[in-house]
Amino acid sequence: MFSRIASLINSKPVRLALAAIWVGCALLLGPFVVVLLVVGLQEPRLLALGLGGAAGLLGAFFRIGAGPRFFLLTKWERGGVAICIAGGIAAAFLATFALPGNIY
């Protein structure tokens, strides 16, 4: 099952669509990550949120950019990319809890 999903993800049209989605996410979320990293110097929760967002964007970049060569990486490198993507997912879900309550 995983080999079918991997071959689907590594097909050229899907990789181009994922790359377009990544560019959109980087353009929309990148400035927020930078702001969270700057503001996070005084607020540790926002710094963690910014680091998680940056890790997620970098992990997605390396996974999409590597294409089929991703599976030629070592176990540690693939694990690092997976951890970066998981950090980005966690940052997205925990964003409502990390922001100060008076913003809403």
Coordinates of N, CA and C in Angstrom, one line a residue:
M1 N 0.8 -1.2 0.0 CA 0.0 0.0 0.0 C 0.9 1.3 0.0
F2 N 1.9 1.3 0.9 CA 2.8 2.5 0.9 C 3.5 2.7 -0.4
S3 N 3.9 1.6 -1.1 CA 4.6 1.7 -2.3 C 3.7 2.3 -3.4
R4 N 2.4 2.0 -3.3 CA 1.5 2.7 -4.3 C 1.3 4.1 -4.0
I5 N 1.2 4.5 -2.7 CA 1.1 5.9 -2.4 C 2.4 6.6 -2.8
A6 N 3.6 6.0 -2.5 CA 4.8 6.7 -2.8 C 5.0 6.9 -4.3
S7 N 4.6 5.8 -5.1 CA 4.7 6.0 -6.6 C 3.7 7.1 -7.1
L8 N 2.6 7.2 -6.4 CA 1.6 8.2 -6.8 C 2.2 9.6 -6.5
I9 N 2.7 9.8 -5.3 CA 3.3 11.1 -4.9 C 4.5 11.4 -5.8
N10 N 5.3 10.4 -6.2 CA 6.4 10.7 -7.0 C 6.2 10.9 -8.5
S11 N 4.9 10.8 -8.9 CA 4.6 11.0 -10.3 C 4.7 12.5 -10.6
K12 N 5.1 12.8 -11.8 CA 5.4 14.2 -12.2 C 4.2 15.2 -12.0
P13 N 3.0 14.9 -12.4 CA 1.9 15.8 -12.2 C 1.6 16.1 -10.7
V14 N 1.6 15.0 -9.9 CA 1.4 15.2 -8.5 C 2.5 16.0 -7.8
R15 N 3.7 15.8 -8.2 CA 4.8 16.6 -7.6 C 4.7 18.0 -8.0
L16 N 4.3 18.3 -9.2 CA 4.1 19.7 -9.7 C 3.0 20.4 -8.9
A17 N 1.9 19.6 -8.7 CA 0.8 20.2 -7.9 C 1.2 20.4 -6.4
L18 N 1.9 19.5 -5.9 CA 2.4 19.7 -4.5 C 3.4 20.8 -4.4
A19 N 4.2 21.0 -5.4 CA 5.2 22.1 -5.4 C 4.4 23.4 -5.5
A20 N 3.3 23.5 -6.3 CA 2.5 24.7 -6.4 C 1.9 25.0 -5.0
I21 N 1.4 24.0 -4.4 CA 0.8 24.1 -3.1 C 1.8 24.6 -2.1
W22 N 3.0 24.0 -2.1 CA 4.1 24.4 -1.2 C 4.4 25.9 -1.4
V23 N 4.5 26.3 -2.7 CA 4.9 27.7 -2.9 C 3.8 28.7 -2.3
G24 N 2.5 28.3 -2.5 CA 1.4 29.1 -2.0 C 1.5 29.1 -0.4
C25 N 1.8 28.0 0.2 CA 1.9 27.9 1.6 C 3.1 28.8 2.1
A26 N 4.2 28.7 1.4 CA 5.4 29.4 1.8 C 5.1 30.9 1.7
L27 N 4.4 31.3 0.6 CA 4.1 32.8 0.5 C 3.1 33.3 1.5
L28 N 2.1 32.4 1.9 CA 1.1 32.9 2.8 C 1.6 32.7 4.3
L29 N 2.3 31.6 4.6 CA 2.6 31.3 6.0 C 4.1 31.8 6.3
G30 N 4.9 32.0 5.3 CA 6.3 32.4 5.6 C 6.4 33.7 6.4
P31 N 5.6 34.7 6.0 CA 5.7 36.0 6.8 C 5.3 35.8 8.3
F32 N 4.2 34.9 8.5 CA 3.8 34.7 9.8 C 4.9 34.0 10.7
V33 N 5.6 33.1 10.0 CA 6.7 32.3 10.7 C 7.8 33.3 11.1
V34 N 8.1 34.2 10.2 CA 9.1 35.3 10.5 C 8.7 36.1 11.7
V35 N 7.4 36.6 11.7 CA 6.9 37.4 12.7 C 6.9 36.6 14.1
L36 N 6.5 35.4 14.0 CA 6.5 34.6 15.2 C 7.9 34.3 15.8
L37 N 8.8 34.2 14.9 CA 10.2 34.0 15.4 C 10.7 35.3 16.0
V38 N 10.4 36.5 15.5 CA 10.8 37.7 16.0 C 10.1 38.0 17.3
V39 N 8.8 37.9 17.4 CA 8.1 38.1 18.6 C 8.4 37.1 19.6
G40 N 8.7 35.9 19.2 CA 9.0 34.8 20.1 C 10.2 35.0 21.0
L41 N 11.0 36.0 20.7 CA 12.2 36.2 21.5 C 11.7 36.6 22.9
Q42 N 10.5 37.2 23.0 CA 9.9 37.6 24.3 C 8.9 36.6 24.8
E43 N 8.3 35.8 23.9 CA 7.2 34.9 24.3 C 7.6 33.5 23.8
P44 N 8.0 32.6 24.7 CA 8.5 31.3 24.3 C 7.5 30.4 23.6
R45 N 6.2 30.5 23.9 CA 5.2 29.7 23.1 C 5.1 30.2 21.7
L46 N 5.3 31.4 21.4 CA 5.2 31.9 20.0 C 6.5 31.5 19.3
L47 N 7.6 31.5 20.0 CA 8.9 31.0 19.4 C 8.8 29.6 19.0
A48 N 8.2 28.7 19.9 CA 8.0 27.3 19.5 C 7.1 27.2 18.3
L49 N 6.1 28.0 18.3 CA 5.1 27.9 17.1 C 5.8 28.3 15.9
G50 N 6.6 29.4 15.9 CA 7.4 29.8 14.7 C 8.4 28.8 14.3
L51 N 9.1 28.1 15.2 CA 10.1 27.1 14.9 C 9.4 25.9 14.3
G52 N 8.2 25.5 14.8 CA 7.5 24.4 14.2 C 7.0 24.7 12.8
G53 N 6.5 25.9 12.6 CA 6.1 26.3 11.3 C 7.3 26.3 10.3
A54 N 8.4 26.9 10.7 CA 9.6 26.9 9.8 C 10.0 25.4 9.5
A55 N 10.0 24.6 10.5 CA 10.4 23.2 10.3 C 9.5 22.5 9.4
G56 N 8.2 22.8 9.5 CA 7.2 22.2 8.6 C 7.4 22.6 7.1
L57 N 7.7 23.9 6.9 CA 7.9 24.4 5.6 C 9.2 23.8 5.0
L58 N 10.2 23.7 5.8 CA 11.5 23.1 5.3 C 11.3 21.6 5.0
G59 N 10.6 20.9 5.9 CA 10.4 19.5 5.7 C 9.7 19.2 4.4
A60 N 8.6 20.0 4.2 CA 7.8 19.8 2.9 C 8.7 20.2 1.7
F61 N 9.5 21.2 1.8 CA 10.4 21.6 0.7 C 11.3 20.4 0.4
F62 N 12.0 19.8 1.4 CA 12.9 18.7 1.1 C 12.2 17.5 0.6
R63 N 11.0 17.2 1.1 CA 10.3 16.0 0.7 C 9.9 16.1 -0.8
I64 N 9.3 17.3 -1.1 CA 8.8 17.5 -2.5 C 10.0 17.7 -3.4
G65 N 11.0 18.4 -3.0 CA 12.1 18.7 -3.9 C 13.0 17.4 -4.2
A66 N 13.0 16.5 -3.2 CA 13.8 15.3 -3.5 C 13.2 14.4 -4.5
G67 N 11.9 14.3 -4.6 CA 11.2 13.5 -5.5 C 11.6 12.0 -5.2
P68 N 11.8 11.2 -6.3 CA 12.1 9.8 -6.1 C 13.4 9.6 -5.3
R69 N 14.3 10.5 -5.3 CA 15.6 10.4 -4.6 C 15.4 10.4 -3.1
F70 N 14.2 10.8 -2.6 CA 13.9 10.8 -1.2 C 14.2 9.4 -0.6
F71 N 13.8 8.4 -1.3 CA 13.9 7.0 -0.8 C 15.4 6.5 -0.8
L72 N 16.2 7.2 -1.4 CA 17.7 6.9 -1.4 C 18.4 7.5 -0.2
L73 N 17.7 8.4 0.5 CA 18.3 9.0 1.6 C 18.5 8.0 2.8
T74 N 19.4 8.3 3.7 CA 19.5 7.4 4.8 C 18.3 7.4 5.7
K75 N 18.2 6.4 6.6 CA 17.1 6.3 7.5 C 17.0 7.6 8.4
W76 N 18.1 8.1 8.8 CA 18.2 9.3 9.6 C 17.7 10.5 8.9
E77 N 18.1 10.6 7.7 CA 17.7 11.8 6.9 C 16.2 11.8 6.6
R78 N 15.7 10.6 6.3 CA 14.2 10.5 6.1 C 13.5 10.8 7.4
G79 N 14.0 10.3 8.5 CA 13.4 10.5 9.8 C 13.4 12.0 10.1
G80 N 14.5 12.7 9.8 CA 14.6 14.2 10.1 C 13.5 14.9 9.3
V81 N 13.3 14.6 8.0 CA 12.3 15.2 7.2 C 10.9 14.9 7.8
A82 N 10.7 13.7 8.2 CA 9.4 13.4 8.8 C 9.2 14.1 10.1
I83 N 10.2 14.3 10.9 CA 10.1 15.1 12.1 C 9.8 16.5 11.8
C84 N 10.4 17.1 10.8 CA 10.2 18.5 10.4 C 8.7 18.7 10.0
I85 N 8.2 17.7 9.2 CA 6.8 17.8 8.7 C 5.9 17.7 9.9
A86 N 6.2 16.7 10.8 CA 5.3 16.6 12.0 C 5.3 17.8 12.9
G87 N 6.5 18.5 13.0 CA 6.6 19.7 13.7 C 5.7 20.8 13.1
G88 N 5.6 20.9 11.8 CA 4.8 21.8 11.1 C 3.3 21.5 11.3
I89 N 2.9 20.2 11.3 CA 1.5 19.8 11.6 C 1.2 20.2 13.0
A90 N 2.1 19.9 13.9 CA 1.8 20.2 15.3 C 1.6 21.7 15.5
A91 N 2.5 22.5 14.9 CA 2.4 24.0 15.0 C 1.0 24.5 14.5
A92 N 0.6 23.9 13.4 CA -0.7 24.3 12.8 C -1.9 24.0 13.8
F93 N -1.8 22.8 14.4 CA -2.9 22.5 15.3 C -2.8 23.2 16.7
L94 N -1.6 23.5 17.1 CA -1.5 24.1 18.4 C -1.4 25.6 18.4
A95 N -1.6 26.2 17.2 CA -1.6 27.7 17.0 C -2.6 28.4 17.9
T96 N -3.8 27.8 18.0 CA -4.9 28.5 18.8 C -4.5 28.5 20.3
F97 N -3.8 27.5 20.7 CA -3.4 27.5 22.2 C -2.2 28.3 22.5
A98 N -1.3 28.5 21.5 CA -0.1 29.2 21.8 C -0.3 30.8 21.7
L99 N -1.2 31.2 21.0 CA -1.4 32.7 20.9 C -2.0 33.2 22.1
P100 N -1.7 34.4 22.5 CA -2.3 35.0 23.7 C -3.8 35.2 23.6
G101 N -4.5 35.0 24.7 CA -6.0 35.0 24.6 C -6.6 36.4 24.3
N102 N -5.9 37.5 24.5 CA -6.5 38.8 24.2 C -6.5 39.1 22.7
I103 N -5.9 38.3 21.9 CA -5.9 38.6 20.4 C -7.3 38.3 19.9
Y104 N -8.0 37.3 20.4 CA -9.3 37.0 19.9 C -10.3 37.8 20.7

